[in-house]
Amino acid sequence: MKFSLLSLFISLLAISSLVGQTTAVVDNTPYKIVIQLTSADTAVQHGLIKQIHNALTAAPKSKIEVVCHSNGLFFLVTAKSDKADEIRKLKAQGVVFAACENSMRSHKVKREELLPEAITVPAGVIEIVKKQRKHWAYLKAG
């Protein structure tokens, strides 16, 4: 009886130490994700950075492109962006940050005003549509 109670106690102790622990499973599928950013809201931009980190942690072989147009363009403007360090680090991990040239003209932003990590595309909306036609998953930030 003592042996049975001791065995039960040890078993319960071992099981209770595992409760609450989760094991991260890495998905090696090379997902393709295009994310639309149209907001200058820093909370939305912070959420976007977090989503990208989460996606790359869960599926590190994923390709991600962030298309910034409308007021989302300011995410990539050197004088206005407070996420330059995060953008630089994500760019080093292969994330592409694309600025819409239509939005640049509309907001009178020149290429040299963009973060060096940014590329430009003629039209943000068309860039997103092109990616979707190539079977990229679409997400909207915010």
mmCIF file with all atom_site columns, C-alpha atoms in Angstrom:
data_model
loop_
_atom_site.group_PDB
_atom_site.id
_atom_site.type_symbol
_atom_site.label_atom_id
_atom_site.label_alt_id
_atom_site.label_comp_id
_atom_site.label_asym_id
_atom_site.label_entity_id
_atom_site.label_seq_id
_atom_site.pdbx_PDB_ins_code
_atom_site.Cartn_x
_atom_site.Cartn_y
_atom_site.Cartn_z
_atom_site.occupancy
_atom_site.B_iso_or_equiv
_atom_site.pdbx_formal_charge
_atom_site.auth_seq_id
_atom_site.auth_comp_id
_atom_site.auth_asym_id
_atom_site.auth_atom_id
_atom_site.pdbx_PDB_model_num
ATOM 1   C CA . MET A 1 1   ? 0.000  0.000  0.000   1.00 0.00 ? 1   MET A CA 1
ATOM 2   C CA . LYS A 1 2   ? 2.814  2.420  0.902   1.00 0.00 ? 2   LYS A CA 1
ATOM 3   C CA . PHE A 1 3   ? 4.559  1.572  -2.352  1.00 0.00 ? 3   PHE A CA 1
ATOM 4   C CA . SER A 1 4   ? 1.369  2.204  -4.350  1.00 0.00 ? 4   SER A CA 1
ATOM 5   C CA . LEU A 1 5   ? 0.744  5.579  -2.708  1.00 0.00 ? 5   LEU A CA 1
ATOM 6   C CA . LEU A 1 6   ? 4.366  6.595  -3.211  1.00 0.00 ? 6   LEU A CA 1
ATOM 7   C CA . SER A 1 7   ? 4.221  5.553  -6.872  1.00 0.00 ? 7   SER A CA 1
ATOM 8   C CA . LEU A 1 8   ? 0.982  7.464  -7.350  1.00 0.00 ? 8   LEU A CA 1
ATOM 9   C CA . PHE A 1 9   ? 2.437  10.561 -5.670  1.00 0.00 ? 9   PHE A CA 1
ATOM 10  C CA . ILE A 1 10  ? 5.565  10.482 -7.859  1.00 0.00 ? 10  ILE A CA 1
ATOM 11  C CA . SER A 1 11  ? 3.463  9.983  -10.983 1.00 0.00 ? 11  SER A CA 1
ATOM 12  C CA . LEU A 1 12  ? 1.189  12.901 -10.108 1.00 0.00 ? 12  LEU A CA 1
ATOM 13  C CA . LEU A 1 13  ? 4.189  15.088 -9.344  1.00 0.00 ? 13  LEU A CA 1
ATOM 14  C CA . ALA A 1 14  ? 5.742  14.264 -12.713 1.00 0.00 ? 14  ALA A CA 1
ATOM 15  C CA . ILE A 1 15  ? 2.491  14.945 -14.556 1.00 0.00 ? 15  ILE A CA 1
ATOM 16  C CA . SER A 1 16  ? 1.858  18.213 -12.724 1.00 0.00 ? 16  SER A CA 1
ATOM 17  C CA . SER A 1 17  ? 5.294  19.492 -13.710 1.00 0.00 ? 17  SER A CA 1
ATOM 18  C CA . LEU A 1 18  ? 4.285  19.073 -17.359 1.00 0.00 ? 18  LEU A CA 1
ATOM 19  C CA . VAL A 1 19  ? 0.988  20.927 -17.034 1.00 0.00 ? 19  VAL A CA 1
ATOM 20  C CA . GLY A 1 20  ? 1.197  24.319 -18.687 1.00 0.00 ? 20  GLY A CA 1
ATOM 21  C CA . GLN A 1 21  ? 4.237  23.446 -20.757 1.00 0.00 ? 21  GLN A CA 1
ATOM 22  C CA . THR A 1 22  ? 3.822  23.669 -24.496 1.00 0.00 ? 22  THR A CA 1
ATOM 23  C CA . THR A 1 23  ? 6.103  22.450 -27.178 1.00 0.00 ? 23  THR A CA 1
ATOM 24  C CA . ALA A 1 24  ? 6.598  24.735 -30.157 1.00 0.00 ? 24  ALA A CA 1
ATOM 25  C CA . VAL A 1 25  ? 6.242  22.875 -33.402 1.00 0.00 ? 25  VAL A CA 1
ATOM 26  C CA . VAL A 1 26  ? 8.186  24.315 -36.307 1.00 0.00 ? 26  VAL A CA 1
ATOM 27  C CA . ASP A 1 27  ? 6.455  24.109 -39.666 1.00 0.00 ? 27  ASP A CA 1
ATOM 28  C CA . ASN A 1 28  ? 9.003  23.914 -42.492 1.00 0.00 ? 28  ASN A CA 1
ATOM 29  C CA . THR A 1 29  ? 6.434  24.682 -45.186 1.00 0.00 ? 29  THR A CA 1
ATOM 30  C CA . PRO A 1 30  ? 7.623  27.661 -47.251 1.00 0.00 ? 30  PRO A CA 1
ATOM 31  C CA . TYR A 1 31  ? 4.446  29.754 -46.965 1.00 0.00 ? 31  TYR A CA 1
ATOM 32  C CA . LYS A 1 32  ? 4.147  32.892 -49.087 1.00 0.00 ? 32  LYS A CA 1
ATOM 33  C CA . ILE A 1 33  ? 2.409  35.761 -47.295 1.00 0.00 ? 33  ILE A CA 1
ATOM 34  C CA . VAL A 1 34  ? 1.698  39.274 -48.560 1.00 0.00 ? 34  VAL A CA 1
ATOM 35  C CA . ILE A 1 35  ? 0.602  41.756 -45.897 1.00 0.00 ? 35  ILE A CA 1
ATOM 36  C CA . GLN A 1 36  ? -1.158 45.032 -46.699 1.00 0.00 ? 36  GLN A CA 1
ATOM 37  C CA . LEU A 1 37  ? -0.401 48.024 -44.454 1.00 0.00 ? 37  LEU A CA 1
ATOM 38  C CA . THR A 1 38  ? -2.484 51.176 -44.971 1.00 0.00 ? 38  THR A CA 1
ATOM 39  C CA . SER A 1 39  ? -2.335 52.655 -41.464 1.00 0.00 ? 39  SER A CA 1
ATOM 40  C CA . ALA A 1 40  ? 0.076  55.135 -39.881 1.00 0.00 ? 40  ALA A CA 1
ATOM 41  C CA . ASP A 1 41  ? -1.181 54.022 -36.447 1.00 0.00 ? 41  ASP A CA 1
ATOM 42  C CA . THR A 1 42  ? 1.842  52.894 -34.424 1.00 0.00 ? 42  THR A CA 1
ATOM 43  C CA . ALA A 1 43  ? -0.260 50.294 -32.571 1.00 0.00 ? 43  ALA A CA 1
ATOM 44  C CA . VAL A 1 44  ? -1.166 48.679 -35.904 1.00 0.00 ? 44  VAL A CA 1
ATOM 45  C CA . GLN A 1 45  ? 2.488  48.800 -36.965 1.00 0.00 ? 45  GLN A CA 1
ATOM 46  C CA . HIS A 1 46  ? 3.595  47.237 -33.675 1.00 0.00 ? 46  HIS A CA 1
ATOM 47  C CA . GLY A 1 47  ? 1.037  44.463 -34.210 1.00 0.00 ? 47  GLY A CA 1
ATOM 48  C CA . LEU A 1 48  ? 2.354  43.926 -37.735 1.00 0.00 ? 48  LEU A CA 1
ATOM 49  C CA . ILE A 1 49  ? 5.926  43.470 -36.474 1.00 0.00 ? 49  ILE A CA 1
ATOM 50  C CA . LYS A 1 50  ? 4.670  40.999 -33.868 1.00 0.00 ? 50  LYS A CA 1
ATOM 51  C CA . GLN A 1 51  ? 2.681  39.035 -36.481 1.00 0.00 ? 51  GLN A CA 1
ATOM 52  C CA . ILE A 1 52  ? 5.726  38.774 -38.731 1.00 0.00 ? 52  ILE A CA 1
ATOM 53  C CA . HIS A 1 53  ? 7.908  37.553 -35.849 1.00 0.00 ? 53  HIS A CA 1
ATOM 54  C CA . ASN A 1 54  ? 5.238  34.995 -34.899 1.00 0.00 ? 54  ASN A CA 1
ATOM 55  C CA . ALA A 1 55  ? 4.945  33.763 -38.489 1.00 0.00 ? 55  ALA A CA 1
ATOM 56  C CA . LEU A 1 56  ? 8.707  33.383 -38.883 1.00 0.00 ? 56  LEU A CA 1
ATOM 57  C CA . THR A 1 57  ? 8.980  31.594 -35.545 1.00 0.00 ? 57  THR A CA 1
ATOM 58  C CA . ALA A 1 58  ? 6.237  29.125 -36.479 1.00 0.00 ? 58  ALA A CA 1
ATOM 59  C CA . ALA A 1 59  ? 7.239  28.736 -40.140 1.00 0.00 ? 59  ALA A CA 1
ATOM 60  C CA . PRO A 1 60  ? 10.797 30.031 -40.606 1.00 0.00 ? 60  PRO A CA 1
ATOM 61  C CA . LYS A 1 61  ? 10.986 29.158 -44.311 1.00 0.00 ? 61  LYS A CA 1
ATOM 62  C CA . SER A 1 62  ? 8.108  31.518 -45.138 1.00 0.00 ? 62  SER A CA 1
ATOM 63  C CA . LYS A 1 63  ? 8.430  34.354 -47.640 1.00 0.00 ? 63  LYS A CA 1
ATOM 64  C CA . ILE A 1 64  ? 6.790  37.559 -46.426 1.00 0.00 ? 64  ILE A CA 1
ATOM 65  C CA . GLU A 1 65  ? 6.234  40.832 -48.275 1.00 0.00 ? 65  GLU A CA 1
ATOM 66  C CA . VAL A 1 66  ? 4.711  43.885 -46.600 1.00 0.00 ? 66  VAL A CA 1
ATOM 67  C CA . VAL A 1 67  ? 3.113  46.299 -49.077 1.00 0.00 ? 67  VAL A CA 1
ATOM 68  C CA . CYS A 1 68  ? 2.801  49.803 -47.636 1.00 0.00 ? 68  CYS A CA 1
ATOM 69  C CA . HIS A 1 69  ? 0.450  52.230 -49.319 1.00 0.00 ? 69  HIS A CA 1
ATOM 70  C CA . SER A 1 70  ? -1.883 55.061 -48.391 1.00 0.00 ? 70  SER A CA 1
ATOM 71  C CA . ASN A 1 71  ? -0.899 56.202 -44.867 1.00 0.00 ? 71  ASN A CA 1
ATOM 72  C CA . GLY A 1 72  ? 0.949  52.919 -44.312 1.00 0.00 ? 72  GLY A CA 1
ATOM 73  C CA . LEU A 1 73  ? 3.701  54.415 -46.468 1.00 0.00 ? 73  LEU A CA 1
ATOM 74  C CA . PHE A 1 74  ? 4.977  56.357 -43.433 1.00 0.00 ? 74  PHE A CA 1
ATOM 75  C CA . PHE A 1 75  ? 6.029  53.042 -41.849 1.00 0.00 ? 75  PHE A CA 1
ATOM 76  C CA . LEU A 1 76  ? 8.889  53.115 -44.389 1.00 0.00 ? 76  LEU A CA 1
ATOM 77  C CA . VAL A 1 77  ? 9.712  56.852 -44.287 1.00 0.00 ? 77  VAL A CA 1
ATOM 78  C CA . THR A 1 78  ? 12.966 57.399 -42.396 1.00 0.00 ? 78  THR A CA 1
ATOM 79  C CA . ALA A 1 79  ? 11.848 60.618 -40.672 1.00 0.00 ? 79  ALA A CA 1
ATOM 80  C CA . LYS A 1 80  ? 8.491  59.173 -39.584 1.00 0.00 ? 80  LYS A CA 1
ATOM 81  C CA . SER A 1 81  ? 9.114  55.493 -38.798 1.00 0.00 ? 81  SER A CA 1
ATOM 82  C CA . ASP A 1 82  ? 9.895  54.390 -35.254 1.00 0.00 ? 82  ASP A CA 1
ATOM 83  C CA . LYS A 1 83  ? 10.296 50.779 -36.417 1.00 0.00 ? 83  LYS A CA 1
ATOM 84  C CA . ALA A 1 84  ? 13.528 51.174 -38.435 1.00 0.00 ? 84  ALA A CA 1
ATOM 85  C CA . ASP A 1 85  ? 15.520 48.757 -36.249 1.00 0.00 ? 85  ASP A CA 1
ATOM 86  C CA . GLU A 1 86  ? 12.828 46.075 -36.437 1.00 0.00 ? 86  GLU A CA 1
ATOM 87  C CA . ILE A 1 87  ? 12.484 46.572 -40.204 1.00 0.00 ? 87  ILE A CA 1
ATOM 88  C CA . ARG A 1 88  ? 16.263 46.235 -40.640 1.00 0.00 ? 88  ARG A CA 1
ATOM 89  C CA . LYS A 1 89  ? 16.303 42.978 -38.632 1.00 0.00 ? 89  LYS A CA 1
ATOM 90  C CA . LEU A 1 90  ? 13.328 41.529 -40.507 1.00 0.00 ? 90  LEU A CA 1
ATOM 91  C CA . LYS A 1 91  ? 14.846 42.515 -43.857 1.00 0.00 ? 91  LYS A CA 1
ATOM 92  C CA . ALA A 1 92  ? 17.958 40.546 -42.814 1.00 0.00 ? 92  ALA A CA 1
ATOM 93  C CA . GLN A 1 93  ? 15.624 37.542 -42.339 1.00 0.00 ? 93  GLN A CA 1
ATOM 94  C CA . GLY A 1 94  ? 14.321 37.931 -45.893 1.00 0.00 ? 94  GLY A CA 1
ATOM 95  C CA . VAL A 1 95  ? 11.165 39.984 -45.304 1.00 0.00 ? 95  VAL A CA 1
ATOM 96  C CA . VAL A 1 96  ? 10.476 42.398 -48.180 1.00 0.00 ? 96  VAL A CA 1
ATOM 97  C CA . PHE A 1 97  ? 9.101  45.872 -47.459 1.00 0.00 ? 97  PHE A CA 1
ATOM 98  C CA . ALA A 1 98  ? 7.522  47.518 -50.516 1.00 0.00 ? 98  ALA A CA 1
ATOM 99  C CA . ALA A 1 99  ? 6.475  51.163 -50.778 1.00 0.00 ? 99  ALA A CA 1
ATOM 100 C CA . CYS A 1 100 ? 3.768  52.145 -53.254 1.00 0.00 ? 100 CYS A CA 1
ATOM 101 C CA . GLU A 1 101 ? 5.003  54.730 -55.775 1.00 0.00 ? 101 GLU A CA 1
ATOM 102 C CA . ASN A 1 102 ? 1.452  56.078 -56.222 1.00 0.00 ? 102 ASN A CA 1
ATOM 103 C CA . SER A 1 103 ? 1.277  56.774 -52.481 1.00 0.00 ? 103 SER A CA 1
ATOM 104 C CA . MET A 1 104 ? 4.763  58.276 -52.600 1.00 0.00 ? 104 MET A CA 1
ATOM 105 C CA . ARG A 1 105 ? 3.610  60.769 -55.255 1.00 0.00 ? 105 ARG A CA 1
ATOM 106 C CA . SER A 1 106 ? 0.390  61.468 -53.375 1.00 0.00 ? 106 SER A CA 1
ATOM 107 C CA . HIS A 1 107 ? 2.259  62.160 -50.105 1.00 0.00 ? 107 HIS A CA 1
ATOM 108 C CA . LYS A 1 108 ? 5.187  63.867 -51.879 1.00 0.00 ? 108 LYS A CA 1
ATOM 109 C CA . VAL A 1 109 ? 7.703  61.336 -50.551 1.00 0.00 ? 109 VAL A CA 1
ATOM 110 C CA . LYS A 1 110 ? 10.927 60.855 -52.515 1.00 0.00 ? 110 LYS A CA 1
ATOM 111 C CA . ARG A 1 111 ? 12.788 57.541 -52.824 1.00 0.00 ? 111 ARG A CA 1
ATOM 112 C CA . GLU A 1 112 ? 15.713 58.863 -50.776 1.00 0.00 ? 112 GLU A CA 1
ATOM 113 C CA . GLU A 1 113 ? 13.329 59.571 -47.872 1.00 0.00 ? 113 GLU A CA 1
ATOM 114 C CA . LEU A 1 114 ? 12.529 55.867 -47.521 1.00 0.00 ? 114 LEU A CA 1
ATOM 115 C CA . LEU A 1 115 ? 14.393 53.492 -45.251 1.00 0.00 ? 115 LEU A CA 1
ATOM 116 C CA . PRO A 1 116 ? 17.212 51.801 -47.190 1.00 0.00 ? 116 PRO A CA 1
ATOM 117 C CA . GLU A 1 117 ? 15.527 48.416 -46.615 1.00 0.00 ? 117 GLU A CA 1
ATOM 118 C CA . ALA A 1 118 ? 12.479 49.454 -48.665 1.00 0.00 ? 118 ALA A CA 1
ATOM 119 C CA . ILE A 1 119 ? 11.873 48.631 -52.303 1.00 0.00 ? 119 ILE A CA 1
ATOM 120 C CA . THR A 1 120 ? 9.274  50.430 -54.404 1.00 0.00 ? 120 THR A CA 1
ATOM 121 C CA . VAL A 1 121 ? 6.447  49.064 -56.528 1.00 0.00 ? 121 VAL A CA 1
ATOM 122 C CA . PRO A 1 122 ? 4.414  51.081 -59.059 1.00 0.00 ? 122 PRO A CA 1
ATOM 123 C CA . ALA A 1 123 ? 1.050  50.393 -57.398 1.00 0.00 ? 123 ALA A CA 1
ATOM 124 C CA . GLY A 1 124 ? 0.598  48.764 -53.987 1.00 0.00 ? 124 GLY A CA 1
ATOM 125 C CA . VAL A 1 125 ? -2.809 47.297 -54.755 1.00 0.00 ? 125 VAL A CA 1
ATOM 126 C CA . ILE A 1 126 ? -1.584 45.750 -58.004 1.00 0.00 ? 126 ILE A CA 1
ATOM 127 C CA . GLU A 1 127 ? 1.462  44.298 -56.198 1.00 0.00 ? 127 GLU A CA 1
ATOM 128 C CA . ILE A 1 128 ? -0.917 42.575 -53.775 1.00 0.00 ? 128 ILE A CA 1
ATOM 129 C CA . VAL A 1 129 ? -3.111 41.270 -56.611 1.00 0.00 ? 129 VAL A CA 1
ATOM 130 C CA . LYS A 1 130 ? -0.051 39.931 -58.460 1.00 0.00 ? 130 LYS A CA 1
ATOM 131 C CA . LYS A 1 131 ? 1.054  38.073 -55.335 1.00 0.00 ? 131 LYS A CA 1
ATOM 132 C CA . GLN A 1 132 ? -2.436 36.630 -54.832 1.00 0.00 ? 132 GLN A CA 1
ATOM 133 C CA . ARG A 1 133 ? -2.495 35.399 -58.433 1.00 0.00 ? 133 ARG A CA 1
ATOM 134 C CA . LYS A 1 134 ? 0.741  33.551 -57.622 1.00 0.00 ? 134 LYS A CA 1
ATOM 135 C CA . HIS A 1 135 ? -1.008 31.878 -54.657 1.00 0.00 ? 135 HIS A CA 1
ATOM 136 C CA . TRP A 1 136 ? 0.382  34.098 -51.902 1.00 0.00 ? 136 TRP A CA 1
ATOM 137 C CA . ALA A 1 137 ? -1.826 34.275 -48.813 1.00 0.00 ? 137 ALA A CA 1
ATOM 138 C CA . TYR A 1 138 ? -3.200 37.766 -48.137 1.00 0.00 ? 138 TYR A CA 1
ATOM 139 C CA . LEU A 1 139 ? -3.329 39.426 -44.717 1.00 0.00 ? 139 LEU A CA 1
ATOM 140 C CA . LYS A 1 140 ? -4.328 42.967 -43.839 1.00 0.00 ? 140 LYS A CA 1
ATOM 141 C CA . ALA A 1 141 ? -2.457 44.541 -40.939 1.00 0.00 ? 141 ALA A CA 1
ATOM 142 C CA . GLY A 1 142 ? -4.645 46.065 -38.289 1.00 0.00 ? 142 GLY A CA 1
#
